[in-house]
């Protein structure tokens, strides 16, 4: 057994390094290099899937360190102490990595890291990882001194081992080491992702780390809808698409939300547009063009199956909206911006279809956002302040 460890220690360490690098490359591509989780599939794997292989990488590290331990021909007093700290903490690291990632379904973001419950992806497993990483680094420091004294490794290798131990403390796909964000150090944020697979299919994901901005999820969702609708109205400016969107939101009621949730909602025809006050908007587009080019279909809410052809991602705080798939000239961005707001309204209404009070509040937020646009109260960057004011105005903030 001892001879086998000595013989396979080098290849195991090299294998761990190569696997670590592959995980890092995959996670940067699948997750993205910013705090926004882009939720891509690369070779059919999510970034949580590649993180599952951290267990194998850490097991290979265990073999490599065990090989160094048994190469000590003149063991000193520091060896057993450093070795015990190193191997026990490494064992806890392996357990924590397995708890955090191995219960996620393969090749799917149906359950995201932030939505996971229990030990999986939670603060508990992250704290186990963080504490074990710190003890692992301390153990490696003591262990390395003994290895240098026993002439098993060169003195310059010791700081490399110690730095290697430190990399396990903050395993993150957006940093230079692979793994997961340190939950104890993560900001409280909210992220909305809207992916259009076609004009008829859209997937919506809402993720929240912590209880931002409110402890109640329903209230946070209303706030998010207000921020997103205001931001898109601000981006659309004085374009006819913004005016049409505002007019529809102004006419939104609980019944409208219920129809959107049930999939029975239909955009108004020319006669109904006049009843809704479209004539006062001074639109440049004729009603028949609006019907043909903007009201052609109400997108169906579908399950998430990777990044869409066209995407909007809003991250709060502060308030950062990013887009994908529209090119430099923003081709069709107005069309999809319009339908993204309608789709988010549909998504929230469907999620709370049996909660009449919530549907009333959702319709009220839509109406107040429209009034803010039509009155000129919307300006660049004031969506967070304005959404808060709207929630207070309707009596829920």
PDB file of C-alpha atoms in Angstrom, residues 30-152:
ATOM      1  CA  UNK A  30     -21.118  28.049 -18.315  1.00  0.00           C
ATOM      2  CA  UNK A  31     -21.601  30.524 -15.449  1.00  0.00           C
ATOM      3  CA  UNK A  32     -19.977  33.594 -16.970  1.00  0.00           C
ATOM      4  CA  UNK A  33     -17.225  35.794 -15.582  1.00  0.00           C
ATOM      5  CA  UNK A  34     -19.477  38.218 -13.695  1.00  0.00           C
ATOM      6  CA  UNK A  35     -21.899  37.879 -10.787  1.00  0.00           C
ATOM      7  CA  UNK A  36     -24.711  37.355 -13.305  1.00  0.00           C
ATOM      8  CA  UNK A  37     -25.308  33.620 -13.655  1.00  0.00           C
ATOM      9  CA  UNK A  38     -25.659  33.214 -17.437  1.00  0.00           C
ATOM     10  CA  UNK A  39     -26.786  29.579 -17.001  1.00  0.00           C
ATOM     11  CA  UNK A  40     -25.271  28.184 -20.175  1.00  0.00           C
ATOM     12  CA  UNK A  41     -24.896  24.505 -21.015  1.00  0.00           C
ATOM     13  CA  UNK A  42     -21.429  23.512 -22.232  1.00  0.00           C
ATOM     14  CA  UNK A  43     -21.089  19.958 -23.604  1.00  0.00           C
ATOM     15  CA  UNK A  44     -24.449  19.339 -21.961  1.00  0.00           C
ATOM     16  CA  UNK A  45     -23.259  20.306 -18.459  1.00  0.00           C
ATOM     17  CA  UNK A  46     -24.165  23.174 -16.132  1.00  0.00           C
ATOM     18  CA  UNK A  47     -21.534  24.895 -14.001  1.00  0.00           C
ATOM     19  CA  UNK A  48     -22.872  22.939 -11.002  1.00  0.00           C
ATOM     20  CA  UNK A  49     -22.251  19.716 -12.943  1.00  0.00           C
ATOM     21  CA  UNK A  50     -18.583  20.538 -13.481  1.00  0.00           C
ATOM     22  CA  UNK A  51     -18.360  21.460  -9.773  1.00  0.00           C
ATOM     23  CA  UNK A  52     -19.343  17.874  -8.960  1.00  0.00           C
ATOM     24  CA  UNK A  53     -15.934  16.803 -10.273  1.00  0.00           C
ATOM     25  CA  UNK A  54     -14.293  18.855  -7.510  1.00  0.00           C
ATOM     26  CA  UNK A  55     -14.825  15.782  -5.332  1.00  0.00           C
ATOM     27  CA  UNK A  56     -12.626  13.732  -7.671  1.00  0.00           C
ATOM     28  CA  UNK A  57     -10.012  16.495  -7.856  1.00  0.00           C
ATOM     29  CA  UNK A  58      -9.843  16.693  -4.053  1.00  0.00           C
ATOM     30  CA  UNK A  59      -9.561  12.898  -3.795  1.00  0.00           C
ATOM     31  CA  UNK A  60      -6.582  13.019  -6.159  1.00  0.00           C
ATOM     32  CA  UNK A  61      -5.077  15.771  -3.990  1.00  0.00           C
ATOM     33  CA  UNK A  62      -5.549  13.449  -0.995  1.00  0.00           C
ATOM     34  CA  UNK A  63      -3.574  10.701  -2.775  1.00  0.00           C
ATOM     35  CA  UNK A  64      -0.780  13.138  -3.667  1.00  0.00           C
ATOM     36  CA  UNK A  65      -0.472  14.467  -0.112  1.00  0.00           C
ATOM     37  CA  UNK A  66      -0.563  10.941   1.336  1.00  0.00           C
ATOM     38  CA  UNK A  67       2.311  10.045  -0.990  1.00  0.00           C
ATOM     39  CA  UNK A  68       4.361  12.976   0.347  1.00  0.00           C
ATOM     40  CA  UNK A  69       3.538  11.976   3.923  1.00  0.00           C
ATOM     41  CA  UNK A  70       4.912   8.446   3.454  1.00  0.00           C
ATOM     42  CA  UNK A  71       8.081   9.705   1.729  1.00  0.00           C
ATOM     43  CA  UNK A  72       9.308  11.257   4.987  1.00  0.00           C
ATOM     44  CA  UNK A  73      12.313   9.077   5.872  1.00  0.00           C
ATOM     45  CA  UNK A  74      13.178  11.160   8.943  1.00  0.00           C
ATOM     46  CA  UNK A  75       9.773  12.166  10.309  1.00  0.00           C
ATOM     47  CA  UNK A  76       9.738  14.996  12.799  1.00  0.00           C
ATOM     48  CA  UNK A  77       7.225  16.013  15.423  1.00  0.00           C
ATOM     49  CA  UNK A  78       5.468  18.431  13.070  1.00  0.00           C
ATOM     50  CA  UNK A  79       4.637  15.700  10.550  1.00  0.00           C
ATOM     51  CA  UNK A  80       1.878  13.848  12.452  1.00  0.00           C
ATOM     52  CA  UNK A  81       0.294  17.107  13.667  1.00  0.00           C
ATOM     53  CA  UNK A  82       0.306  18.794  10.265  1.00  0.00           C
ATOM     54  CA  UNK A  83      -0.735  15.590   8.526  1.00  0.00           C
ATOM     55  CA  UNK A  84      -3.685  15.044  10.867  1.00  0.00           C
ATOM     56  CA  UNK A  85      -4.965  18.618  10.361  1.00  0.00           C
ATOM     57  CA  UNK A  86      -4.456  18.376   6.602  1.00  0.00           C
ATOM     58  CA  UNK A  87      -6.153  15.028   6.007  1.00  0.00           C
ATOM     59  CA  UNK A  88      -9.098  15.573   8.373  1.00  0.00           C
ATOM     60  CA  UNK A  89      -9.888  19.019   6.968  1.00  0.00           C
ATOM     61  CA  UNK A  90      -9.473  17.716   3.405  1.00  0.00           C
ATOM     62  CA  UNK A  91     -12.001  15.006   4.231  1.00  0.00           C
ATOM     63  CA  UNK A  92     -14.488  17.654   5.366  1.00  0.00           C
ATOM     64  CA  UNK A  93     -13.807  19.622   2.166  1.00  0.00           C
ATOM     65  CA  UNK A  94     -14.681  16.561   0.081  1.00  0.00           C
ATOM     66  CA  UNK A  95     -17.899  16.036   2.067  1.00  0.00           C
ATOM     67  CA  UNK A  96     -18.857  19.724   1.734  1.00  0.00           C
ATOM     68  CA  UNK A  97     -18.266  19.686  -2.041  1.00  0.00           C
ATOM     69  CA  UNK A  98     -20.434  16.578  -2.381  1.00  0.00           C
ATOM     70  CA  UNK A  99     -23.223  18.109  -0.269  1.00  0.00           C
ATOM     71  CA  UNK A 100     -23.187  21.351  -2.254  1.00  0.00           C
ATOM     72  CA  UNK A 101     -23.371  19.942  -5.757  1.00  0.00           C
ATOM     73  CA  UNK A 102     -24.140  16.247  -6.099  1.00  0.00           C
ATOM     74  CA  UNK A 103     -27.923  16.470  -5.592  1.00  0.00           C
ATOM     75  CA  UNK A 104     -28.438  18.915  -8.482  1.00  0.00           C
ATOM     76  CA  UNK A 105     -29.907  17.248 -11.600  1.00  0.00           C
ATOM     77  CA  UNK A 106     -27.438  16.742 -14.429  1.00  0.00           C
ATOM     78  CA  UNK A 107     -27.654  19.099 -17.397  1.00  0.00           C
ATOM     79  CA  UNK A 108     -30.425  21.296 -15.974  1.00  0.00           C
ATOM     80  CA  UNK A 109     -30.897  24.677 -14.294  1.00  0.00           C
ATOM     81  CA  UNK A 110     -34.430  23.721 -13.243  1.00  0.00           C
ATOM     82  CA  UNK A 111     -33.155  24.017  -9.667  1.00  0.00           C
ATOM     83  CA  UNK A 112     -30.565  26.779  -9.413  1.00  0.00           C
ATOM     84  CA  UNK A 113     -27.815  26.988  -6.810  1.00  0.00           C
ATOM     85  CA  UNK A 114     -29.539  29.911  -5.076  1.00  0.00           C
ATOM     86  CA  UNK A 115     -32.929  28.145  -4.958  1.00  0.00           C
ATOM     87  CA  UNK A 116     -31.599  24.940  -3.379  1.00  0.00           C
ATOM     88  CA  UNK A 117     -32.703  24.096   0.157  1.00  0.00           C
ATOM     89  CA  UNK A 118     -31.205  22.120   3.031  1.00  0.00           C
ATOM     90  CA  UNK A 119     -27.461  21.563   3.059  1.00  0.00           C
ATOM     91  CA  UNK A 120     -27.316  21.658  -0.735  1.00  0.00           C
ATOM     92  CA  UNK A 121     -26.025  25.033  -1.891  1.00  0.00           C
ATOM     93  CA  UNK A 122     -26.828  26.544   1.498  1.00  0.00           C
ATOM     94  CA  UNK A 123     -24.968  28.651   4.024  1.00  0.00           C
ATOM     95  CA  UNK A 124     -24.446  25.542   6.199  1.00  0.00           C
ATOM     96  CA  UNK A 125     -22.443  23.568   3.633  1.00  0.00           C
ATOM     97  CA  UNK A 126     -20.628  26.730   2.518  1.00  0.00           C
ATOM     98  CA  UNK A 127     -19.529  27.430   6.093  1.00  0.00           C
ATOM     99  CA  UNK A 128     -18.318  23.830   6.427  1.00  0.00           C
ATOM    100  CA  UNK A 129     -16.305  24.366   3.257  1.00  0.00           C
ATOM    101  CA  UNK A 130     -14.895  27.709   4.415  1.00  0.00           C
ATOM    102  CA  UNK A 131     -13.909  26.473   7.891  1.00  0.00           C
ATOM    103  CA  UNK A 132     -12.411  23.250   6.498  1.00  0.00           C
ATOM    104  CA  UNK A 133     -10.447  25.280   3.929  1.00  0.00           C
ATOM    105  CA  UNK A 134      -8.910  27.486   6.602  1.00  0.00           C
ATOM    106  CA  UNK A 135      -7.930  24.481   8.747  1.00  0.00           C
ATOM    107  CA  UNK A 136      -6.620  22.766   5.595  1.00  0.00           C
ATOM    108  CA  UNK A 137      -4.378  25.764   4.870  1.00  0.00           C
ATOM    109  CA  UNK A 138      -3.054  25.826   8.448  1.00  0.00           C
ATOM    110  CA  UNK A 139      -2.412  22.081   8.302  1.00  0.00           C
ATOM    111  CA  UNK A 140      -0.580  22.425   4.989  1.00  0.00           C
ATOM    112  CA  UNK A 141       1.597  25.172   6.455  1.00  0.00           C
ATOM    113  CA  UNK A 142       2.724  22.936   9.330  1.00  0.00           C
ATOM    114  CA  UNK A 143       2.964  19.874   7.084  1.00  0.00           C
ATOM    115  CA  UNK A 144       5.087  21.743   4.494  1.00  0.00           C
ATOM    116  CA  UNK A 145       7.654  22.764   7.113  1.00  0.00           C
ATOM    117  CA  UNK A 146       8.106  19.107   8.063  1.00  0.00           C
ATOM    118  CA  UNK A 147       8.368  18.064   4.394  1.00  0.00           C
ATOM    119  CA  UNK A 148      11.095  20.661   3.782  1.00  0.00           C
ATOM    120  CA  UNK A 149      13.031  19.524   6.872  1.00  0.00           C
ATOM    121  CA  UNK A 150      12.737  15.897   5.736  1.00  0.00           C
ATOM    122  CA  UNK A 151      13.963  16.962   2.260  1.00  0.00           C
ATOM    123  CA  UNK A 152      10.871  15.528   0.578  1.00  0.00           C
TER     124      UNK A 152
END
